[in-house]
mmCIF file of C-alpha atoms in Angstrom:
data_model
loop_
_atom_site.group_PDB
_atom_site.id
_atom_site.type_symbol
_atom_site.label_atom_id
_atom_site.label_comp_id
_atom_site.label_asym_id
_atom_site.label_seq_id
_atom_site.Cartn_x
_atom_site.Cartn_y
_atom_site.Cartn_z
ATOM 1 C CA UNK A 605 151.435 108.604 195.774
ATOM 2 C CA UNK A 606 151.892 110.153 192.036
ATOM 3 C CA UNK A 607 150.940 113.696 191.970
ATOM 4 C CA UNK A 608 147.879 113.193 189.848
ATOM 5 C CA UNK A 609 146.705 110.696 193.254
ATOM 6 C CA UNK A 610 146.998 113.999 194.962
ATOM 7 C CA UNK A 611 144.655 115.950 193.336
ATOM 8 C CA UNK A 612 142.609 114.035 192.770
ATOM 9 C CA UNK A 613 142.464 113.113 196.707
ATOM 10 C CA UNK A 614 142.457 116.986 197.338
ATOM 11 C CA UNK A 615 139.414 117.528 194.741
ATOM 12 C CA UNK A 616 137.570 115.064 196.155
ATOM 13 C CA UNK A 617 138.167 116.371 199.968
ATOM 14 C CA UNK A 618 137.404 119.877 198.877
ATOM 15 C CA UNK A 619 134.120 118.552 197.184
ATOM 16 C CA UNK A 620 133.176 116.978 200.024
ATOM 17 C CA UNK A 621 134.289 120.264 202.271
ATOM 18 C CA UNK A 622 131.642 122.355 199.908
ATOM 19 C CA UNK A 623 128.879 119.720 200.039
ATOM 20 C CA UNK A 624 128.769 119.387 204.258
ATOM 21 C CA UNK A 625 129.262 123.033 204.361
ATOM 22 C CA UNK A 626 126.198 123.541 202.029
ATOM 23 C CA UNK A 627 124.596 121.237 204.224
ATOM 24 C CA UNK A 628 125.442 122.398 207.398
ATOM 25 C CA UNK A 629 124.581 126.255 206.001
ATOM 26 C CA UNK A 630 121.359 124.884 205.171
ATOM 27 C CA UNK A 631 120.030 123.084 208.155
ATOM 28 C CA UNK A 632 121.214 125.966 210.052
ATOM 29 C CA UNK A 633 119.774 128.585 208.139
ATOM 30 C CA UNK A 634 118.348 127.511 205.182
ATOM 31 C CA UNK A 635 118.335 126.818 201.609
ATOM 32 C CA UNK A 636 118.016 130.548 200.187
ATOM 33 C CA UNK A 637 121.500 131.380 202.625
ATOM 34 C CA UNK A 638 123.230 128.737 200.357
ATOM 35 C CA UNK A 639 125.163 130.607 197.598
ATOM 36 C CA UNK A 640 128.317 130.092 196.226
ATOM 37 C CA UNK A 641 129.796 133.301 197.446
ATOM 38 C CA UNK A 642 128.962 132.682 200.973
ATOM 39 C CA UNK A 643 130.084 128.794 200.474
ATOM 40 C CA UNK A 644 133.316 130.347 199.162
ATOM 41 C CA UNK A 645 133.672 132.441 201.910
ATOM 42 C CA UNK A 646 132.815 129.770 204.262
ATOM 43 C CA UNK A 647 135.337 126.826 202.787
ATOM 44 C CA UNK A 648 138.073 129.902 201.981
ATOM 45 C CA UNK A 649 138.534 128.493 198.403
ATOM 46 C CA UNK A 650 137.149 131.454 195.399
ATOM 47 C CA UNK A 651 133.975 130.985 193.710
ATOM 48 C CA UNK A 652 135.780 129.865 190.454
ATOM 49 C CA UNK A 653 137.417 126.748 192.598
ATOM 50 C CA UNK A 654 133.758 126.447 193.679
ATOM 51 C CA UNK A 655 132.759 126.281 190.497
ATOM 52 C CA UNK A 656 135.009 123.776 189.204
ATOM 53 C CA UNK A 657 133.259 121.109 191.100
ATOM 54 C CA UNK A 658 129.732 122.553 191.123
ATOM 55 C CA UNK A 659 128.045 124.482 188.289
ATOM 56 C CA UNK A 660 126.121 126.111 190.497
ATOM 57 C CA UNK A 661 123.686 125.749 193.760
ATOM 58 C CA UNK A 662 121.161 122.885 191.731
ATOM 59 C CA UNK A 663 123.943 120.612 191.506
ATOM 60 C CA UNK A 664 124.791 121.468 194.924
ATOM 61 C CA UNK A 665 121.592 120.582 196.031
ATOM 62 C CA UNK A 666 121.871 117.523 193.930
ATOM 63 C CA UNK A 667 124.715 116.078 195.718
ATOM 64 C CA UNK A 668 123.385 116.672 199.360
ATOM 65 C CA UNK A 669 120.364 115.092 197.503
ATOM 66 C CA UNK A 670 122.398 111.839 197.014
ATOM 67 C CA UNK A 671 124.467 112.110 200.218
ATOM 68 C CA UNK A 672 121.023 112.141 201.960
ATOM 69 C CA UNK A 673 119.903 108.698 199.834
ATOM 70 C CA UNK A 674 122.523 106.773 201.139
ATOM 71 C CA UNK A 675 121.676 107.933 204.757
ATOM 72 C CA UNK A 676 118.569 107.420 204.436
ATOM 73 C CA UNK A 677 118.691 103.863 202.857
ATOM 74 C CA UNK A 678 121.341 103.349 205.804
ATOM 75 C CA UNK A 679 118.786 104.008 208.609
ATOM 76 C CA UNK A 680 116.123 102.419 206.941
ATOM 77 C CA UNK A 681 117.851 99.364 206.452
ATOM 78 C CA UNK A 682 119.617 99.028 209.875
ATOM 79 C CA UNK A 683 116.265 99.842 211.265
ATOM 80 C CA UNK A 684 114.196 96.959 209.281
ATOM 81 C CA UNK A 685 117.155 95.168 210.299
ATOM 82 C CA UNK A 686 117.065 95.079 214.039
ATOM 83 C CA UNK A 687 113.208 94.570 213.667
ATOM 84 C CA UNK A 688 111.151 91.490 214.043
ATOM 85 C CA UNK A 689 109.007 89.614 211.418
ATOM 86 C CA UNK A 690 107.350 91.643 208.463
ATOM 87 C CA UNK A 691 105.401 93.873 210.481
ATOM 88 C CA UNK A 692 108.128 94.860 212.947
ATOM 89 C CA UNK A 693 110.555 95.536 209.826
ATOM 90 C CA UNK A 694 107.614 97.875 208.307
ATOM 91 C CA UNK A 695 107.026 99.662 211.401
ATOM 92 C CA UNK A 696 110.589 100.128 211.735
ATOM 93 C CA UNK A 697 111.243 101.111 208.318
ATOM 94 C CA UNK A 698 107.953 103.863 208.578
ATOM 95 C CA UNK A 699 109.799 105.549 212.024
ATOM 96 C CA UNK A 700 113.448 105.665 210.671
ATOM 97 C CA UNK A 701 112.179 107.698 207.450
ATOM 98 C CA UNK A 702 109.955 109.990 209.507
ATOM 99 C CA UNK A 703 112.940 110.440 212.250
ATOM 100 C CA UNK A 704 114.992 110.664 209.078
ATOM 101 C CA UNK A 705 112.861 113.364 207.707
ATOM 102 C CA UNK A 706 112.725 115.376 210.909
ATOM 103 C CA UNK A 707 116.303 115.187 211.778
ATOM 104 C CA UNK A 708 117.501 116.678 208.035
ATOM 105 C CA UNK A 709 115.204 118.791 207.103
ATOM 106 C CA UNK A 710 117.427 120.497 204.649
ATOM 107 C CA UNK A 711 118.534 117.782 203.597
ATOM 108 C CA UNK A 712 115.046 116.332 203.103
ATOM 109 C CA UNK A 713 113.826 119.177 201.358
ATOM 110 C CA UNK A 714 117.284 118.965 198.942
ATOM 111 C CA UNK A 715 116.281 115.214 198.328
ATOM 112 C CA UNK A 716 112.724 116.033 197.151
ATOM 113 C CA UNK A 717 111.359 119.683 197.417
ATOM 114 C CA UNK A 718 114.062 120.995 195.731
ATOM 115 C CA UNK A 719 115.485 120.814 192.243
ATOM 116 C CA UNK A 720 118.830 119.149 192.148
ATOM 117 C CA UNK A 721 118.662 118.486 188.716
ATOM 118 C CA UNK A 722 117.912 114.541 189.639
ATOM 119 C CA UNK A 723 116.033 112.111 187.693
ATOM 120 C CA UNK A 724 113.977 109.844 189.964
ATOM 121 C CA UNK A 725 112.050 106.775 188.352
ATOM 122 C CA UNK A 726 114.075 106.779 185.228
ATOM 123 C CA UNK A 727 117.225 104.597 183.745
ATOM 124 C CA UNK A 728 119.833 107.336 184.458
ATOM 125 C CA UNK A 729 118.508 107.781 188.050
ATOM 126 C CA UNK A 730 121.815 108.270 190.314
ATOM 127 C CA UNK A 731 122.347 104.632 192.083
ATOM 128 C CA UNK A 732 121.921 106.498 195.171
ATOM 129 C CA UNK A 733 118.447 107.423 194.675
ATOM 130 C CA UNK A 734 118.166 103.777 193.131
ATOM 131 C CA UNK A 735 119.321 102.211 196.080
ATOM 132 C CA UNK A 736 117.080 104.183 198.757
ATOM 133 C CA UNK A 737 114.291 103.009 196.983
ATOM 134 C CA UNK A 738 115.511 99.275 196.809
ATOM 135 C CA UNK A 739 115.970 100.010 200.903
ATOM 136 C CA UNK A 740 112.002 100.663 201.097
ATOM 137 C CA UNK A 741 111.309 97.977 198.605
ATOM 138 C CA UNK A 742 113.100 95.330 200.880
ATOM 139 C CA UNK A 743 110.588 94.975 203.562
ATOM 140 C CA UNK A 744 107.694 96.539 202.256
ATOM 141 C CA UNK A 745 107.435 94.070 199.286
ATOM 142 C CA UNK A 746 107.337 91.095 201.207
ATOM 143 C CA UNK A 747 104.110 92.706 202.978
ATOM 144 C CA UNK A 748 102.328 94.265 199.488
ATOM 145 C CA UNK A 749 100.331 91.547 199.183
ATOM 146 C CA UNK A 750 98.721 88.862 197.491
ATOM 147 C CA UNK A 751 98.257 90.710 193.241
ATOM 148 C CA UNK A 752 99.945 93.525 194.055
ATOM 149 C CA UNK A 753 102.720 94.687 192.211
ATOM 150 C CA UNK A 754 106.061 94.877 195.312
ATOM 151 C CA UNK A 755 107.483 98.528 193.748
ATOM 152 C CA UNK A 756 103.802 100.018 192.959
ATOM 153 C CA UNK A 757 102.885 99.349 196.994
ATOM 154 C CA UNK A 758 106.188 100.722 197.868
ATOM 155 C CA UNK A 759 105.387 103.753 196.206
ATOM 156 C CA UNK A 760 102.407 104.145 197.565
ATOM 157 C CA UNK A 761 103.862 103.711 200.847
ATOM 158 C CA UNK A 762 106.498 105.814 200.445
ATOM 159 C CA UNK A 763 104.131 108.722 199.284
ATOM 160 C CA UNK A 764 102.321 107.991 202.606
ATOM 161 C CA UNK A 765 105.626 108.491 204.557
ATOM 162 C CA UNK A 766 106.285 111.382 202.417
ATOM 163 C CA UNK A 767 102.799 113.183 202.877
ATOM 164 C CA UNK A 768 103.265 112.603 206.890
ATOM 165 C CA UNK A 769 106.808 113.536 207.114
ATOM 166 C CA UNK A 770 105.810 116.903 204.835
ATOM 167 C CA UNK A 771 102.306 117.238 206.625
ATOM 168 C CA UNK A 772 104.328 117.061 210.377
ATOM 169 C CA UNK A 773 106.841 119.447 209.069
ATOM 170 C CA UNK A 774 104.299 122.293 207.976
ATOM 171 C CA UNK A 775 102.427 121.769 211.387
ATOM 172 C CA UNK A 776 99.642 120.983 209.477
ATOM 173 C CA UNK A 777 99.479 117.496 211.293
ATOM 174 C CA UNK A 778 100.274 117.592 214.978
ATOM 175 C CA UNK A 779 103.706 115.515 216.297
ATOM 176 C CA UNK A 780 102.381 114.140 219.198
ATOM 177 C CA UNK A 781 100.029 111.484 216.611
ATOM 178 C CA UNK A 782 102.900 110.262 214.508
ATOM 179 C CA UNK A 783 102.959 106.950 216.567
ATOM 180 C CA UNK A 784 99.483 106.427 215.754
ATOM 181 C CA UNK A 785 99.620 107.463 212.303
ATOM 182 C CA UNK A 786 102.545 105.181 211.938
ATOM 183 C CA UNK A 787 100.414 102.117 213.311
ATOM 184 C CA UNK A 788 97.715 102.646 211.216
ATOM 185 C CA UNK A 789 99.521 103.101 208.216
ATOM 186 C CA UNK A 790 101.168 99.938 208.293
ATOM 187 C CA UNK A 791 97.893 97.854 209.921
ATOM 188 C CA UNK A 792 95.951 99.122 207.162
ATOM 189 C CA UNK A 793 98.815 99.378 204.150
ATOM 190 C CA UNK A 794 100.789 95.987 205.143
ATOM 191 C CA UNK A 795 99.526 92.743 204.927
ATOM 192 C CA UNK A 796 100.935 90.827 207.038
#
């Protein structure tokens, strides 16, 4: 291995160290604990290292953002996956985002509360963000219907799933419904 293989292997580990320890930091105690001297402190590398990878805590956020795309198109798609026919795969697909949701809340919030300097719905979107879409699109476009236009119902869908997940969060909408919420979202949303 040539010594510019090195660093670049050790950049990318430490980049990796700073973007789980972010995440970890957060789910643990939040996004407002996340700062780049406590990250420092926490990865025992100096804020200017830090900074060499990250500009600052946005772009943080961004990456934890895009880590938390590809899990979540992961679980959606091994979820729709194991499910069967269209309405299994939807049902499927509308549980592993909520459990998603609840399981990474930080992570959640980083993906689409908070800014992480991400475009979404545009043609530099991160592939990432791209792809977790295309992971909803998948099964929920074979079920949008007979007219209607496969990424507009998967938007609306998603929203849905979005609104619950949020809703459940803020204890605005009690847990113990989600089931039923779930069922009647995709009896009413998914043509089958």
């Amino acid at each position: 291995m040539s010594v510019q293989q090195r660093k670049e292997r050790e950049r990318a580990e430490r980049e990796r160290l700073i973007v789980a320890t972010a995440r970890e930091l957060a789910e643990q105690q939040g996004w407002d604990a996340v700062t780049t001297r406590r990250l420092a402190e926490r990865i025992e590398y100096s804020q200017p290292v830090l900074y060499s990878h990250f500009r600052g805590k946005r772009e943080i956020i961004g990456a934890v953002a895009l880590e938390g795309a590809t899990e979540m198109a992961l679980a959606v798609r091994t979820a729709a996956a194991a499910a069967d026919g269209p309405r299994g795969r939807v049902a499927a697909l509308a549980h592993a985002y909520l459990d998603f949701a609840q399981r990474n809340p930080a992570v959640y919030d980083a993906m689409f509360h908070l800014d992480g300097g991400l475009a979404f719905a545009h043609e530099d979107t991160p592939e990432p963000l791209k792809d977790a879409f295309a992971a909803l699109l998948e099964s929920l476009g074979e079920v949008a219907g007979d007219g209607v236009h496969p990424g507009l119902f998967t938007e609306v869908f998603w929203a849905a799933l979005h609104g619950l997940a949020t809703l459940t969060r803020a204890g605005r909408l009690p847990p113990e419904h989600t089931e039923g919420r779930v069922e009647l979202l995709v009896d009413r949303l998914a043509v089958t």
